[in-house]
PDB file of C-alpha atoms in Angstrom:
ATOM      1  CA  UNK A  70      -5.712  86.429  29.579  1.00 70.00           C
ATOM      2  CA  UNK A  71      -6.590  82.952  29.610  1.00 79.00           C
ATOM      3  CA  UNK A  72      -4.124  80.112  29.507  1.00 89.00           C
ATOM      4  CA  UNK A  73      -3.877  76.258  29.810  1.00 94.00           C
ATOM      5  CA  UNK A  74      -0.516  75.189  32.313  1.00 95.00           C
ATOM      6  CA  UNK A  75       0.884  71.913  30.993  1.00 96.00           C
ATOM      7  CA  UNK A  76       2.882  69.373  33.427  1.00 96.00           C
ATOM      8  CA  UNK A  77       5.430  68.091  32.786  1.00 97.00           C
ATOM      9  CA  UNK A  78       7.212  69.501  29.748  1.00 95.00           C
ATOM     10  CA  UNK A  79       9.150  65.827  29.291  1.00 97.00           C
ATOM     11  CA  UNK A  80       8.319  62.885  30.808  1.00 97.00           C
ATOM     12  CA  UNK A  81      10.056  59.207  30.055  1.00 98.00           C
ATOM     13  CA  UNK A  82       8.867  55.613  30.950  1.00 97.00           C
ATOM     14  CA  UNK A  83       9.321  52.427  30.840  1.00 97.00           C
ATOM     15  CA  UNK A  84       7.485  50.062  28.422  1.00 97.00           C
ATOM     16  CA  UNK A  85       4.626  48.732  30.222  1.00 97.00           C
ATOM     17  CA  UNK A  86       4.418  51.460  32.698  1.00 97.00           C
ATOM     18  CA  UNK A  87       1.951  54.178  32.975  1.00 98.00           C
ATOM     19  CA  UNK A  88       1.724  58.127  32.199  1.00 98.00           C
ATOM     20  CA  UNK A  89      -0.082  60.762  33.364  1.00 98.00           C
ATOM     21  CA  UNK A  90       0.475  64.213  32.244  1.00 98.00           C
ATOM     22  CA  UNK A  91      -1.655  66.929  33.613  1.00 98.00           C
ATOM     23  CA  UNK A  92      -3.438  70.385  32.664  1.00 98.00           C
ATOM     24  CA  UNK A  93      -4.940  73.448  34.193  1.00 97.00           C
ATOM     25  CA  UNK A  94      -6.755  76.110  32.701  1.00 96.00           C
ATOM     26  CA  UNK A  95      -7.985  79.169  33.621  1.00 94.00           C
ATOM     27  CA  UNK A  96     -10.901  80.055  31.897  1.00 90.00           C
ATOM     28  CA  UNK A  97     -14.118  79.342  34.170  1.00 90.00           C
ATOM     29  CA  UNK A  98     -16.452  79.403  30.922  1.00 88.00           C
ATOM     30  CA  UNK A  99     -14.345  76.295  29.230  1.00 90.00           C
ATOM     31  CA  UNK A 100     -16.437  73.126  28.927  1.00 89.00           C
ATOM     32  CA  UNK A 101     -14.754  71.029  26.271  1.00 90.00           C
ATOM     33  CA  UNK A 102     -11.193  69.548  26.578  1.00 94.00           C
ATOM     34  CA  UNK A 103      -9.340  67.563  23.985  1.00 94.00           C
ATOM     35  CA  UNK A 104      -6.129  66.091  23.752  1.00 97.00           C
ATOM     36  CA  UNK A 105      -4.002  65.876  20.301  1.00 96.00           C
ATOM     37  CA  UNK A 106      -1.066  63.711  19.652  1.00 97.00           C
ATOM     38  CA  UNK A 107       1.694  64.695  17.386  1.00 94.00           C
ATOM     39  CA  UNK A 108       3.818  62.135  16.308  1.00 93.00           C
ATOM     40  CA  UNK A 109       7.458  63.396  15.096  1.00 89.00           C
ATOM     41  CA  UNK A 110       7.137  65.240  11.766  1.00 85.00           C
ATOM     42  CA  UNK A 111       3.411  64.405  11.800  1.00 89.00           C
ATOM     43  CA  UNK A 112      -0.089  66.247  12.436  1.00 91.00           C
ATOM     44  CA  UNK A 113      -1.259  66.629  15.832  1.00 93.00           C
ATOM     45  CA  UNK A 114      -4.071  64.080  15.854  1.00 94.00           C
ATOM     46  CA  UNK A 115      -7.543  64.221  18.299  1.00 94.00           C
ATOM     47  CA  UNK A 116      -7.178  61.213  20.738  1.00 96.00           C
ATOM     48  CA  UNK A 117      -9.566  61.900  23.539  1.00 96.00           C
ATOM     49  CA  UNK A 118     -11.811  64.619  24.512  1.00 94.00           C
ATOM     50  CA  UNK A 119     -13.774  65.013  27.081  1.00 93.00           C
ATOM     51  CA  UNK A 120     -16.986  67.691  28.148  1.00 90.00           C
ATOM     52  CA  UNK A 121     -17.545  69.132  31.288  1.00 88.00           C
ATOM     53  CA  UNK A 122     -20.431  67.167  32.376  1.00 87.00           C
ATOM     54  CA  UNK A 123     -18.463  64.209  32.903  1.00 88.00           C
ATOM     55  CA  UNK A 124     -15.666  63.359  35.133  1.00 92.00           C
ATOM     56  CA  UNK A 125     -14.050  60.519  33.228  1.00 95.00           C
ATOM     57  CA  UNK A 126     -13.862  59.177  30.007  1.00 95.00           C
ATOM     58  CA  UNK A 127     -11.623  56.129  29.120  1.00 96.00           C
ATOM     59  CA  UNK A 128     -10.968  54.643  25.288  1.00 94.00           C
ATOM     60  CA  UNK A 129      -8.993  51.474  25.643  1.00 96.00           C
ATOM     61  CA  UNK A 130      -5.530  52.245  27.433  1.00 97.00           C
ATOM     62  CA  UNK A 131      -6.246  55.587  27.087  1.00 98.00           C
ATOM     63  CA  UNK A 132      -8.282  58.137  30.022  1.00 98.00           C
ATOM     64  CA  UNK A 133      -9.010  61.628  30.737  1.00 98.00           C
ATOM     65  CA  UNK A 134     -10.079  62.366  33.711  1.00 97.00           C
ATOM     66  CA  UNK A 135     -11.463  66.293  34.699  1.00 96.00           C
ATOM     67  CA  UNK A 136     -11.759  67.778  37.920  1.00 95.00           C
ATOM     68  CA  UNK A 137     -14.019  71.493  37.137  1.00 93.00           C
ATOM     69  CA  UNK A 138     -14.324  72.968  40.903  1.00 93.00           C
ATOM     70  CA  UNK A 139      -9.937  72.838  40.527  1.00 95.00           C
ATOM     71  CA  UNK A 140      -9.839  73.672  36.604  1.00 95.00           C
ATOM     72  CA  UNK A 141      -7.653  70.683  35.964  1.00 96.00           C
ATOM     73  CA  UNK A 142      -7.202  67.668  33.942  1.00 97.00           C
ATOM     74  CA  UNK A 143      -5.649  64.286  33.293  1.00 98.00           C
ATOM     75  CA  UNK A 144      -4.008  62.273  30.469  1.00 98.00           C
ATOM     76  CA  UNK A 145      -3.760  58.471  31.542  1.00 98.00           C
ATOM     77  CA  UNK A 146      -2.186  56.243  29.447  1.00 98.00           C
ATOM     78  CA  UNK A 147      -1.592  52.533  30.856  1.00 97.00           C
ATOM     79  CA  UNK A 148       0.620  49.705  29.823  1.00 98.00           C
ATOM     80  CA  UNK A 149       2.724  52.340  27.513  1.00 98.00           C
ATOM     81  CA  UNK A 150       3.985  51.036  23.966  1.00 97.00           C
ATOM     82  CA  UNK A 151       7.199  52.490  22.477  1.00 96.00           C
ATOM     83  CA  UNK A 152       4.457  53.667  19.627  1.00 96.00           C
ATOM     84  CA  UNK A 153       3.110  56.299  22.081  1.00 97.00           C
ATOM     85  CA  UNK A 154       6.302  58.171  22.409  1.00 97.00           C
ATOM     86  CA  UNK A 155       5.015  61.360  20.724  1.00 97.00           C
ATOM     87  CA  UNK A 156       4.418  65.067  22.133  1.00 96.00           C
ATOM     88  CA  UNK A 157       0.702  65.584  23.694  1.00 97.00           C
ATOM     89  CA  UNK A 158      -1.682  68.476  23.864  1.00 96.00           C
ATOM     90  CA  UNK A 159      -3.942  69.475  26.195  1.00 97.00           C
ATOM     91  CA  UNK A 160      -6.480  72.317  25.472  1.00 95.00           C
ATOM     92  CA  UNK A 161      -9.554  74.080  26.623  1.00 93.00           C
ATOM     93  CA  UNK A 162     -12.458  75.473  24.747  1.00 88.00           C
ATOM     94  CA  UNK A 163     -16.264  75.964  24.576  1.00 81.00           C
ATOM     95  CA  UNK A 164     -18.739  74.077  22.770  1.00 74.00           C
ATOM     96  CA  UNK A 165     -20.619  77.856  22.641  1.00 71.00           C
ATOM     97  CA  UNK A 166     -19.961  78.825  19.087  1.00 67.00           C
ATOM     98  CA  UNK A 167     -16.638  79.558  19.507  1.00 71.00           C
ATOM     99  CA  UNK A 168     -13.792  78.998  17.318  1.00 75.00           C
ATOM    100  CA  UNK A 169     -10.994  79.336  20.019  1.00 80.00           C
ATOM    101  CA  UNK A 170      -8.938  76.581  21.803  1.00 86.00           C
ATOM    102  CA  UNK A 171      -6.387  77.555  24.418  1.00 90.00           C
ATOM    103  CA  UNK A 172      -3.500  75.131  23.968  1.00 92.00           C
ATOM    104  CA  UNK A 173      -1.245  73.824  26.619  1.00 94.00           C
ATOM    105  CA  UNK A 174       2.863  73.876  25.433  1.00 93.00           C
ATOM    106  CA  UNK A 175       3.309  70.500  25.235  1.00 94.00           C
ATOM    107  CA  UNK A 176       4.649  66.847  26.716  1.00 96.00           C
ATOM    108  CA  UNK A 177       7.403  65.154  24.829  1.00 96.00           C
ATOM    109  CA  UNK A 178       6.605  61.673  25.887  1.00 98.00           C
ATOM    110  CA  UNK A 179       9.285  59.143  25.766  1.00 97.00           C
ATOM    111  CA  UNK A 180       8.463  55.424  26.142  1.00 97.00           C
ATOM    112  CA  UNK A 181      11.778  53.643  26.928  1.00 95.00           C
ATOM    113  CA  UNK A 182      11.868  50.045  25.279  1.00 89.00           C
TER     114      UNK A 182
ATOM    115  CA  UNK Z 226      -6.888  62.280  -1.254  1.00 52.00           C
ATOM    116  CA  UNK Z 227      -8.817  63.000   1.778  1.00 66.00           C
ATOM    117  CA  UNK Z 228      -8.571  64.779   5.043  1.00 92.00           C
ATOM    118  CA  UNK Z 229      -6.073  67.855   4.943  1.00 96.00           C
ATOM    119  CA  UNK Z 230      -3.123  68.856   2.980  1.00 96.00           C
ATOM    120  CA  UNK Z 231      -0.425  71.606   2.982  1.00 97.00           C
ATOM    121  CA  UNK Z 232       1.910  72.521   0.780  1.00 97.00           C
ATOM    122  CA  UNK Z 233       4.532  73.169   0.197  1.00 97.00           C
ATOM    123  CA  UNK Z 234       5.383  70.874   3.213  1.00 95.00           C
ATOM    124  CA  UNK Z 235       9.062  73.100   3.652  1.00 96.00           C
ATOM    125  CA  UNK Z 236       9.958  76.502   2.269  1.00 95.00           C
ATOM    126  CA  UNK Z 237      12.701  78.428   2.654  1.00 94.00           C
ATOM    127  CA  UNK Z 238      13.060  82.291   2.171  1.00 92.00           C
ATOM    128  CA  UNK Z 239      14.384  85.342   2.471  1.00 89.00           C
ATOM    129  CA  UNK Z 240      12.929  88.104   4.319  1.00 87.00           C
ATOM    130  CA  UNK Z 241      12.403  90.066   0.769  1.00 86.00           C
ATOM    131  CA  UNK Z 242      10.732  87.369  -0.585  1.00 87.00           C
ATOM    132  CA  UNK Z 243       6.813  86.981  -1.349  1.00 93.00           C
ATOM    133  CA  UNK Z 244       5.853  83.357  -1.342  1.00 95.00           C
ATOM    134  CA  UNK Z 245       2.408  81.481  -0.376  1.00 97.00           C
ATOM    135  CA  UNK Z 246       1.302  78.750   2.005  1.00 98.00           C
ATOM    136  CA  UNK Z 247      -1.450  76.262   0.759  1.00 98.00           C
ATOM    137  CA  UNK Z 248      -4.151  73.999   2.776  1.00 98.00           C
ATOM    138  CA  UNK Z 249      -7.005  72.109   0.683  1.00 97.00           C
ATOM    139  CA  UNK Z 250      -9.561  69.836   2.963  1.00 96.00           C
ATOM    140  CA  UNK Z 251     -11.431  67.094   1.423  1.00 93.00           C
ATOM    141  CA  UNK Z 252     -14.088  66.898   4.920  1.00 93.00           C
ATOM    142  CA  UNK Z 253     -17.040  68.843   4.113  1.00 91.00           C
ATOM    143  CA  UNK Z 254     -15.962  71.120   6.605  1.00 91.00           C
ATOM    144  CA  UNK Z 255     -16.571  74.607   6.205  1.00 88.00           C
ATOM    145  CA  UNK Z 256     -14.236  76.351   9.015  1.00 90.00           C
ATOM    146  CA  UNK Z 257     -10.814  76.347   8.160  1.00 93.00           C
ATOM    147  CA  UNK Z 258      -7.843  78.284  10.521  1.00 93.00           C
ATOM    148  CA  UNK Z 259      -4.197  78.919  10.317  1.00 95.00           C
ATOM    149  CA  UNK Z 260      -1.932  77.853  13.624  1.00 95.00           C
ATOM    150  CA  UNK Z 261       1.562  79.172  13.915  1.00 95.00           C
ATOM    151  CA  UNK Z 262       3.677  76.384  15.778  1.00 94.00           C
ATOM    152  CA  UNK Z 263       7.153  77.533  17.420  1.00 91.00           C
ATOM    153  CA  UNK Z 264       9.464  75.624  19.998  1.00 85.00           C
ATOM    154  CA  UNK Z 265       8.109  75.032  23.728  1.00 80.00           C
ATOM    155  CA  UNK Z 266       4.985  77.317  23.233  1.00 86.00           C
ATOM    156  CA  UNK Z 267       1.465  76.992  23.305  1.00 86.00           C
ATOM    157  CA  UNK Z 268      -0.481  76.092  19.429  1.00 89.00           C
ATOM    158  CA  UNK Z 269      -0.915  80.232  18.430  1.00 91.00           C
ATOM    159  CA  UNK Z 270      -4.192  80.978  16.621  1.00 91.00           C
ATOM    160  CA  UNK Z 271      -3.778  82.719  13.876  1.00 93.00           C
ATOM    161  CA  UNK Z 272      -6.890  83.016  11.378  1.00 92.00           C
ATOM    162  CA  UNK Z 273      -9.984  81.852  10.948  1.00 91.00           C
ATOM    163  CA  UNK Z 274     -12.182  81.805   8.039  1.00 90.00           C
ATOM    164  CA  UNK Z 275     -15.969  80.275   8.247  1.00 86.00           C
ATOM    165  CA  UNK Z 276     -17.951  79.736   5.755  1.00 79.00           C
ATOM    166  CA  UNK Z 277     -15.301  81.759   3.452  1.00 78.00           C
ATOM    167  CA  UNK Z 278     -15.416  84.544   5.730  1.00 80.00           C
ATOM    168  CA  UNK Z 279     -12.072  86.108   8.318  1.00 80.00           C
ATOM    169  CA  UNK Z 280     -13.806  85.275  11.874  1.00 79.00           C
ATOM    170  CA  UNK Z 281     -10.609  85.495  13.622  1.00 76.00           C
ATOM    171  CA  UNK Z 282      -7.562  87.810  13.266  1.00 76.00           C
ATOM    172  CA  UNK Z 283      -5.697  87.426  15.997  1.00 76.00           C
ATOM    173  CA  UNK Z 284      -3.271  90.793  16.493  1.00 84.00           C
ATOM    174  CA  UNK Z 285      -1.464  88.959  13.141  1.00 92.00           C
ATOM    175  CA  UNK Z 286       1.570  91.011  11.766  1.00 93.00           C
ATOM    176  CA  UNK Z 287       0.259  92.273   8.278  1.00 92.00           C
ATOM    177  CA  UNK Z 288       3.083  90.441   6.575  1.00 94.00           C
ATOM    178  CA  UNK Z 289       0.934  87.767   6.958  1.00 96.00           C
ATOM    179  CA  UNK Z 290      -2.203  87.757   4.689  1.00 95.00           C
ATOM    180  CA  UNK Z 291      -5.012  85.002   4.469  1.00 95.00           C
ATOM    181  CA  UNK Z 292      -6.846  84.255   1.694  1.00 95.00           C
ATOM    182  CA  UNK Z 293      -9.890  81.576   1.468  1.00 94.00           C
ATOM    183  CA  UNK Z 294     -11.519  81.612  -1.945  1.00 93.00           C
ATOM    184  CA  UNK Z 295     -14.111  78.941  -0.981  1.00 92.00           C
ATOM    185  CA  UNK Z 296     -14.657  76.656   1.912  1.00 90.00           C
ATOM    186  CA  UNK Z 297     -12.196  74.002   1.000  1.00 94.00           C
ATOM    187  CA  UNK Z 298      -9.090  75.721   0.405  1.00 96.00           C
ATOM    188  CA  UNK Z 299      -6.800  78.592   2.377  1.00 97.00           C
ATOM    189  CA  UNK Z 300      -3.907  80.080   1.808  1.00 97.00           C
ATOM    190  CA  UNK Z 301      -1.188  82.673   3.600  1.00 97.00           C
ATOM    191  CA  UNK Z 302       0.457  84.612   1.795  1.00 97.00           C
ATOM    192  CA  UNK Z 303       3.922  85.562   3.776  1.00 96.00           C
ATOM    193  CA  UNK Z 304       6.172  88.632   2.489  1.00 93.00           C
ATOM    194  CA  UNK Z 305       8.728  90.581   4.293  1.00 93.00           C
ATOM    195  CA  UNK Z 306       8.766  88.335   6.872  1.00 93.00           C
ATOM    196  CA  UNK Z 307      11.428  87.875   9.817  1.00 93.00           C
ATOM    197  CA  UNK Z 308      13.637  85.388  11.079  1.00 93.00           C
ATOM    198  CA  UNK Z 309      11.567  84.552  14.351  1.00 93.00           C
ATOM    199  CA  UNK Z 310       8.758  84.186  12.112  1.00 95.00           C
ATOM    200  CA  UNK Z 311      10.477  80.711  11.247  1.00 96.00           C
ATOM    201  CA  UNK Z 312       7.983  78.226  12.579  1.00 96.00           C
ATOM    202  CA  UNK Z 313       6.008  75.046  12.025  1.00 96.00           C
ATOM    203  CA  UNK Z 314       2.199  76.372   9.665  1.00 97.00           C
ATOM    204  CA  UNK Z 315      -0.568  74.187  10.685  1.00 97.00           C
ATOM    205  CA  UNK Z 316      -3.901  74.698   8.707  1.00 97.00           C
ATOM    206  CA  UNK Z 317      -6.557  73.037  10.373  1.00 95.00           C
ATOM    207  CA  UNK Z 318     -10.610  72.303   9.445  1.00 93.00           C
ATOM    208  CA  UNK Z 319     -13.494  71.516  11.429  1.00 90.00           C
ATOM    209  CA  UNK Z 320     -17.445  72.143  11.310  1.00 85.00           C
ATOM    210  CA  UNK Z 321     -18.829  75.500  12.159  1.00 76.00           C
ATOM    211  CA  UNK Z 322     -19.833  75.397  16.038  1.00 70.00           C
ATOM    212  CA  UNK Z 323     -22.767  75.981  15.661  1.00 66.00           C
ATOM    213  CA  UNK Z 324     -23.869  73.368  17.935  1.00 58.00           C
ATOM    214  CA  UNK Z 325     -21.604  70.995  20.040  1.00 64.00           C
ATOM    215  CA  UNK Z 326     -17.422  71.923  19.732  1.00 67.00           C
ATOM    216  CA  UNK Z 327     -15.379  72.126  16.703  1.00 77.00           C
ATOM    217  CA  UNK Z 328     -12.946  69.299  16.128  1.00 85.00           C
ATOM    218  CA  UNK Z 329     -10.429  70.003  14.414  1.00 91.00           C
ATOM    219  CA  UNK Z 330      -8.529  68.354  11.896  1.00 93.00           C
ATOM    220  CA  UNK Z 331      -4.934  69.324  11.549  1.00 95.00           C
ATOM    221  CA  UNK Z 332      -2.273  69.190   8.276  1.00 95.00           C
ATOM    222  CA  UNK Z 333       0.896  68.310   8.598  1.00 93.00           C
ATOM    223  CA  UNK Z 334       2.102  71.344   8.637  1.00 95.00           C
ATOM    224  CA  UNK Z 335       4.817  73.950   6.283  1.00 96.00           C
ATOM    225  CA  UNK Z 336       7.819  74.136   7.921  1.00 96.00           C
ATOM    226  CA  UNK Z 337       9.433  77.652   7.185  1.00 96.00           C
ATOM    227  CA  UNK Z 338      12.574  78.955   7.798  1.00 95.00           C
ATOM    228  CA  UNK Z 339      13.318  82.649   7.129  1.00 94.00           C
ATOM    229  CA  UNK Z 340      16.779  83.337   6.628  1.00 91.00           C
TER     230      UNK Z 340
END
């Protein structure tokens, strides 16, 4: 069945630094990517999201980047704050009509003051 | 209060109990699902109502049972349920896709624990 591969399942950094944390899916017919942020003990929250007719798409220190001929894509964050330690979601889905999203399993991000 | 709520935000029970999950959104949306969150795996679909009708049942054990008496609130009703059925319950909303994707808005989730 289809699935969405998410790398890595922890990654720390320093303050300042930058992180990149990376999906692949497997679903030919997904066009429509978002990423959700769930702070501890909070909702996952929509931060980005990005459709298949663009390659990049950047919202202050914060990019996505897709690559569809390889099925992947990117999470960038730059100059990392310790208020971005959280765990991140990648997932796939079409903007056809349908009401399914295939999530990835998660990053715990650490940012390391 | 706006955007989505759940309660009760932690239950516990035991697996001969009946006891009910609740989600209300104040969006306008009229989609509404259930996600069952569990340690290191994927979001799981659960349910999905639209427009007040089941649009997704995704191979859910009957000892969970949806209910969505109009488009702003949804509930799951648990009974009999089992330990590994302990997990994190996040209701979400969004538009109908009708045209364009469905953006979800999530809760904050019912933490269960089945004992």
């Amino acid at each position: 069945g289809e699935n969405v591969e998410q790398h890595p399942s922890t990654l720390s950094v320093q303050e300042g630094d930058s992180a990149v944390i990376k999906c692949t899916y497997s679903d030919s017919a997904s066009n429509y990517f978002p990423w959700y942020k769930q702070e501890l003990g909070k909702r996952p929250q929509l931060i980005i999201d990005i459709r298949s007719n663009v390659g990049e798409k950047k919202d202050q220190r914060i990019a996505v980047t897709l690559n569809k001929t390889a099925k992947h894509f990117s999470l960038h964050i730059t100059e990392t704050q310790p208020e971005d330690s959280a765990v991140y979601f990648c997932a796939a889905g079409t903007t056809s009509g349908t009401y399914k999203y295939i999530f990835g399993t998660g990053t715990r991000l650490k940012v390391l003051a | 209060e706006t955007g989505v709520t759940q309660t009760p935000r932690h239950l516990v029970m035991g697996m001969t109990n009946k006891k009910s999950l609740k989600c209300e959104q104040h969006l306008g949306h009229n989609a509404m699902y259930w996600y069952k969150q569990s340690a290191k795996k994927p979001l799981e679909l659960m349910f999905v109502y639209s427009l007040e009708e089941r649009v997704e049942n995704n191979s859910v054990p009957s000892r969970f049972s949806p209910e969505c008496p109009n488009s702003s609130h949804l509930f799951l009703h648990l009974h009999t349920l089992q330990p590994e059925d302990s997990a994190l319950y996040l209701c979400a909303s969004s538009h109908a896709p009708i045209a364009g994707a469905n953006v979800l808005t999530f809760g904050a989730g019912s933490r269960l624990t089945v004992l």
